[in-house]
């Protein structure tokens, strides 16, 4: 997972996370990360599924 500046390095409120699955296995991918402003922290989670059509 990487953070992309979305082509606008000076604008921080349009950044995105980019995840590329590295295994050939199908199924769920759970992503966990922490964001911080130096004072406050927040834990985040996202789940994505790589399933054939009609199986999700």
mmCIF file of N, CA and C in Angstrom:
data_model
loop_
_atom_site.group_PDB
_atom_site.id
_atom_site.type_symbol
_atom_site.label_atom_id
_atom_site.label_comp_id
_atom_site.label_asym_id
_atom_site.label_seq_id
_atom_site.Cartn_x
_atom_site.Cartn_y
_atom_site.Cartn_z
ATOM 1 N N UNK A 1 0.854 -1.151 0.000
ATOM 2 C CA UNK A 1 0.000 0.000 0.000
ATOM 3 C C UNK A 1 0.911 1.228 0.000
ATOM 4 N N UNK A 2 0.594 2.194 -0.831
ATOM 5 C CA UNK A 2 1.339 3.443 -0.889
ATOM 6 C C UNK A 2 0.364 4.611 -0.859
ATOM 7 N N UNK A 3 0.854 5.757 -0.437
ATOM 8 C CA UNK A 3 0.055 6.981 -0.474
ATOM 9 C C UNK A 3 0.443 7.740 -1.734
ATOM 10 N N UNK A 4 -0.541 8.101 -2.532
ATOM 11 C CA UNK A 4 -0.308 8.870 -3.749
ATOM 12 C C UNK A 4 -0.793 10.293 -3.534
ATOM 13 N N UNK A 5 -0.019 11.269 -4.005
ATOM 14 C CA UNK A 5 -0.457 12.666 -3.886
ATOM 15 C C UNK A 5 -1.452 13.040 -4.970
ATOM 16 N N UNK A 6 -1.858 12.051 -5.797
ATOM 17 C CA UNK A 6 -2.895 12.252 -6.809
ATOM 18 C C UNK A 6 -2.476 13.285 -7.857
ATOM 19 N N UNK A 7 -1.145 13.485 -7.986
ATOM 20 C CA UNK A 7 -0.637 14.433 -8.969
ATOM 21 C C UNK A 7 -0.662 15.883 -8.523
ATOM 22 N N UNK A 8 -1.047 16.109 -7.270
ATOM 23 C CA UNK A 8 -1.131 17.478 -6.747
ATOM 24 C C UNK A 8 -0.387 17.543 -5.415
ATOM 25 N N UNK A 9 0.934 17.596 -5.494
ATOM 26 C CA UNK A 9 1.766 17.535 -4.287
ATOM 27 C C UNK A 9 1.454 18.630 -3.270
ATOM 28 N N UNK A 10 1.027 19.791 -3.696
ATOM 29 C CA UNK A 10 0.739 20.894 -2.784
ATOM 30 C C UNK A 10 -0.625 20.821 -2.121
ATOM 31 N N UNK A 11 -1.475 19.899 -2.571
ATOM 32 C CA UNK A 11 -2.822 19.755 -2.013
ATOM 33 C C UNK A 11 -2.881 18.432 -1.264
ATOM 34 N N UNK A 12 -3.011 18.500 0.054
ATOM 35 C CA UNK A 12 -2.972 17.268 0.844
ATOM 36 C C UNK A 12 -4.329 16.621 1.049
ATOM 37 N N UNK A 13 -5.424 17.307 0.774
ATOM 38 C CA UNK A 13 -6.737 16.721 1.052
ATOM 39 C C UNK A 13 -7.300 15.901 -0.113
ATOM 40 N N UNK A 14 -6.483 15.632 -1.132
ATOM 41 C CA UNK A 14 -6.962 14.775 -2.219
ATOM 42 C C UNK A 14 -6.051 13.557 -2.404
ATOM 43 N N UNK A 15 -5.205 13.263 -1.414
ATOM 44 C CA UNK A 15 -4.314 12.111 -1.496
ATOM 45 C C UNK A 15 -5.120 10.816 -1.412
ATOM 46 N N UNK A 16 -4.582 9.745 -1.979
ATOM 47 C CA UNK A 16 -5.272 8.460 -2.001
ATOM 48 C C UNK A 16 -4.305 7.347 -1.624
ATOM 49 N N UNK A 17 -4.856 6.243 -1.116
ATOM 50 C CA UNK A 17 -4.085 5.034 -0.861
ATOM 51 C C UNK A 17 -4.230 4.118 -2.060
ATOM 52 N N UNK A 18 -3.124 3.534 -2.485
ATOM 53 C CA UNK A 18 -3.155 2.604 -3.611
ATOM 54 C C UNK A 18 -2.655 1.253 -3.114
ATOM 55 N N UNK A 19 -3.477 0.233 -3.283
ATOM 56 C CA UNK A 19 -3.138 -1.124 -2.852
ATOM 57 C C UNK A 19 -3.088 -2.028 -4.067
ATOM 58 N N UNK A 20 -2.013 -2.797 -4.169
ATOM 59 C CA UNK A 20 -1.879 -3.783 -5.233
ATOM 60 C C UNK A 20 -1.651 -5.140 -4.590
ATOM 61 N N UNK A 21 -2.560 -6.058 -4.859
ATOM 62 C CA UNK A 21 -2.425 -7.408 -4.304
ATOM 63 C C UNK A 21 -1.180 -8.058 -4.910
ATOM 64 N N UNK A 22 -0.382 -8.711 -4.071
ATOM 65 C CA UNK A 22 0.844 -9.335 -4.553
ATOM 66 C C UNK A 22 0.748 -10.852 -4.647
ATOM 67 N N UNK A 23 -0.353 -11.435 -4.191
ATOM 68 C CA UNK A 23 -0.512 -12.880 -4.327
ATOM 69 C C UNK A 23 -1.553 -13.178 -5.395
ATOM 70 N N UNK A 24 -1.530 -14.372 -5.906
ATOM 71 C CA UNK A 24 -2.510 -14.783 -6.912
ATOM 72 C C UNK A 24 -3.780 -15.334 -6.312
ATOM 73 N N UNK A 25 -3.860 -15.385 -4.978
ATOM 74 C CA UNK A 25 -5.028 -15.939 -4.305
ATOM 75 C C UNK A 25 -6.210 -14.984 -4.385
ATOM 76 N N UNK A 26 -7.377 -15.543 -4.597
ATOM 77 C CA UNK A 26 -8.589 -14.725 -4.557
ATOM 78 C C UNK A 26 -9.140 -14.719 -3.145
ATOM 79 N N UNK A 27 -9.949 -13.712 -2.839
ATOM 80 C CA UNK A 27 -10.572 -13.630 -1.527
ATOM 81 C C UNK A 27 -10.469 -12.233 -0.963
ATOM 82 N N UNK A 28 -10.521 -12.138 0.351
ATOM 83 C CA UNK A 28 -10.522 -10.840 1.033
ATOM 84 C C UNK A 28 -9.100 -10.368 1.287
ATOM 85 N N UNK A 29 -8.920 -9.066 1.223
ATOM 86 C CA UNK A 29 -7.676 -8.412 1.627
ATOM 87 C C UNK A 29 -8.048 -7.378 2.680
ATOM 88 N N UNK A 30 -7.461 -7.489 3.845
ATOM 89 C CA UNK A 30 -7.739 -6.571 4.948
ATOM 90 C C UNK A 30 -6.547 -5.630 5.099
ATOM 91 N N UNK A 31 -6.796 -4.346 5.057
ATOM 92 C CA UNK A 31 -5.746 -3.338 5.171
ATOM 93 C C UNK A 31 -5.936 -2.572 6.478
ATOM 94 N N UNK A 32 -4.879 -2.449 7.253
ATOM 95 C CA UNK A 32 -4.912 -1.723 8.514
ATOM 96 C C UNK A 32 -3.801 -0.677 8.493
ATOM 97 N N UNK A 33 -4.110 0.545 8.916
ATOM 98 C CA UNK A 33 -3.089 1.574 8.988
ATOM 99 C C UNK A 33 -3.480 2.603 10.037
ATOM 100 N N UNK A 34 -2.508 3.411 10.426
ATOM 101 C CA UNK A 34 -2.721 4.467 11.407
ATOM 102 C C UNK A 34 -2.376 5.803 10.767
ATOM 103 N N UNK A 35 -3.203 6.797 10.991
ATOM 104 C CA UNK A 35 -2.916 8.155 10.545
ATOM 105 C C UNK A 35 -2.734 9.027 11.790
ATOM 106 N N UNK A 36 -1.887 10.044 11.658
ATOM 107 C CA UNK A 36 -1.601 10.904 12.794
ATOM 108 C C UNK A 36 -1.304 12.314 12.311
ATOM 109 N N UNK A 37 -1.711 13.291 13.129
ATOM 110 C CA UNK A 37 -1.340 14.681 12.847
ATOM 111 C C UNK A 37 -0.228 15.126 13.795
ATOM 112 N N UNK A 38 0.393 14.178 14.477
ATOM 113 C CA UNK A 38 1.443 14.484 15.440
ATOM 114 C C UNK A 38 0.928 14.573 16.860
ATOM 115 N N UNK A 39 -0.368 14.769 17.021
ATOM 116 C CA UNK A 39 -0.988 14.835 18.336
ATOM 117 C C UNK A 39 -2.024 13.732 18.503
ATOM 118 N N UNK A 40 -2.917 13.639 17.545
ATOM 119 C CA UNK A 40 -3.980 12.636 17.582
ATOM 120 C C UNK A 40 -3.681 11.529 16.581
ATOM 121 N N UNK A 41 -4.119 10.301 16.907
ATOM 122 C CA UNK A 41 -3.958 9.155 16.026
ATOM 123 C C UNK A 41 -5.331 8.541 15.743
ATOM 124 N N UNK A 42 -5.473 7.932 14.597
ATOM 125 C CA UNK A 42 -6.692 7.192 14.267
ATOM 126 C C UNK A 42 -6.286 5.910 13.552
ATOM 127 N N UNK A 43 -6.873 4.803 13.986
ATOM 128 C CA UNK A 43 -6.640 3.535 13.322
ATOM 129 C C UNK A 43 -7.719 3.347 12.260
ATOM 130 N N UNK A 44 -7.302 2.860 11.108
ATOM 131 C CA UNK A 44 -8.214 2.701 9.977
ATOM 132 C C UNK A 44 -8.159 1.271 9.476
ATOM 133 N N UNK A 45 -9.249 0.842 8.866
ATOM 134 C CA UNK A 45 -9.301 -0.493 8.271
ATOM 135 C C UNK A 45 -10.151 -0.428 7.010
ATOM 136 N N UNK A 46 -9.739 -1.186 6.026
ATOM 137 C CA UNK A 46 -10.522 -1.321 4.789
ATOM 138 C C UNK A 46 -10.430 -2.780 4.355
ATOM 139 N N UNK A 47 -11.496 -3.296 3.795
ATOM 140 C CA UNK A 47 -11.514 -4.661 3.295
ATOM 141 C C UNK A 47 -11.957 -4.638 1.845
ATOM 142 N N UNK A 48 -11.215 -5.332 1.022
ATOM 143 C CA UNK A 48 -11.568 -5.456 -0.390
ATOM 144 C C UNK A 48 -11.653 -6.926 -0.752
ATOM 145 N N UNK A 49 -12.469 -7.252 -1.737
ATOM 146 C CA UNK A 49 -12.667 -8.637 -2.149
ATOM 147 C C UNK A 49 -12.319 -8.789 -3.619
ATOM 148 N N UNK A 50 -11.622 -9.853 -3.943
ATOM 149 C CA UNK A 50 -11.280 -10.193 -5.311
ATOM 150 C C UNK A 50 -11.967 -11.533 -5.597
ATOM 151 N N UNK A 51 -13.229 -11.454 -5.949
ATOM 152 C CA UNK A 51 -14.022 -12.650 -6.206
ATOM 153 C C UNK A 51 -14.569 -12.630 -7.614
ATOM 154 N N UNK A 52 -14.763 -13.803 -8.201
ATOM 155 C CA UNK A 52 -15.377 -13.841 -9.531
ATOM 156 C C UNK A 52 -16.792 -13.263 -9.486
ATOM 157 N N UNK A 53 -17.295 -12.722 -10.584
ATOM 158 C CA UNK A 53 -18.661 -12.182 -10.617
ATOM 159 C C UNK A 53 -19.675 -13.227 -10.150
ATOM 160 N N UNK A 54 -20.644 -12.770 -9.366
ATOM 161 C CA UNK A 54 -21.698 -13.647 -8.857
ATOM 162 C C UNK A 54 -21.333 -14.371 -7.583
ATOM 163 N N UNK A 55 -20.120 -14.169 -7.058
ATOM 164 C CA UNK A 55 -19.694 -14.844 -5.830
ATOM 165 C C UNK A 55 -19.469 -13.881 -4.685
ATOM 166 N N UNK A 56 -19.887 -12.649 -4.799
ATOM 167 C CA UNK A 56 -19.632 -11.690 -3.724
ATOM 168 C C UNK A 56 -20.875 -11.131 -3.268
#
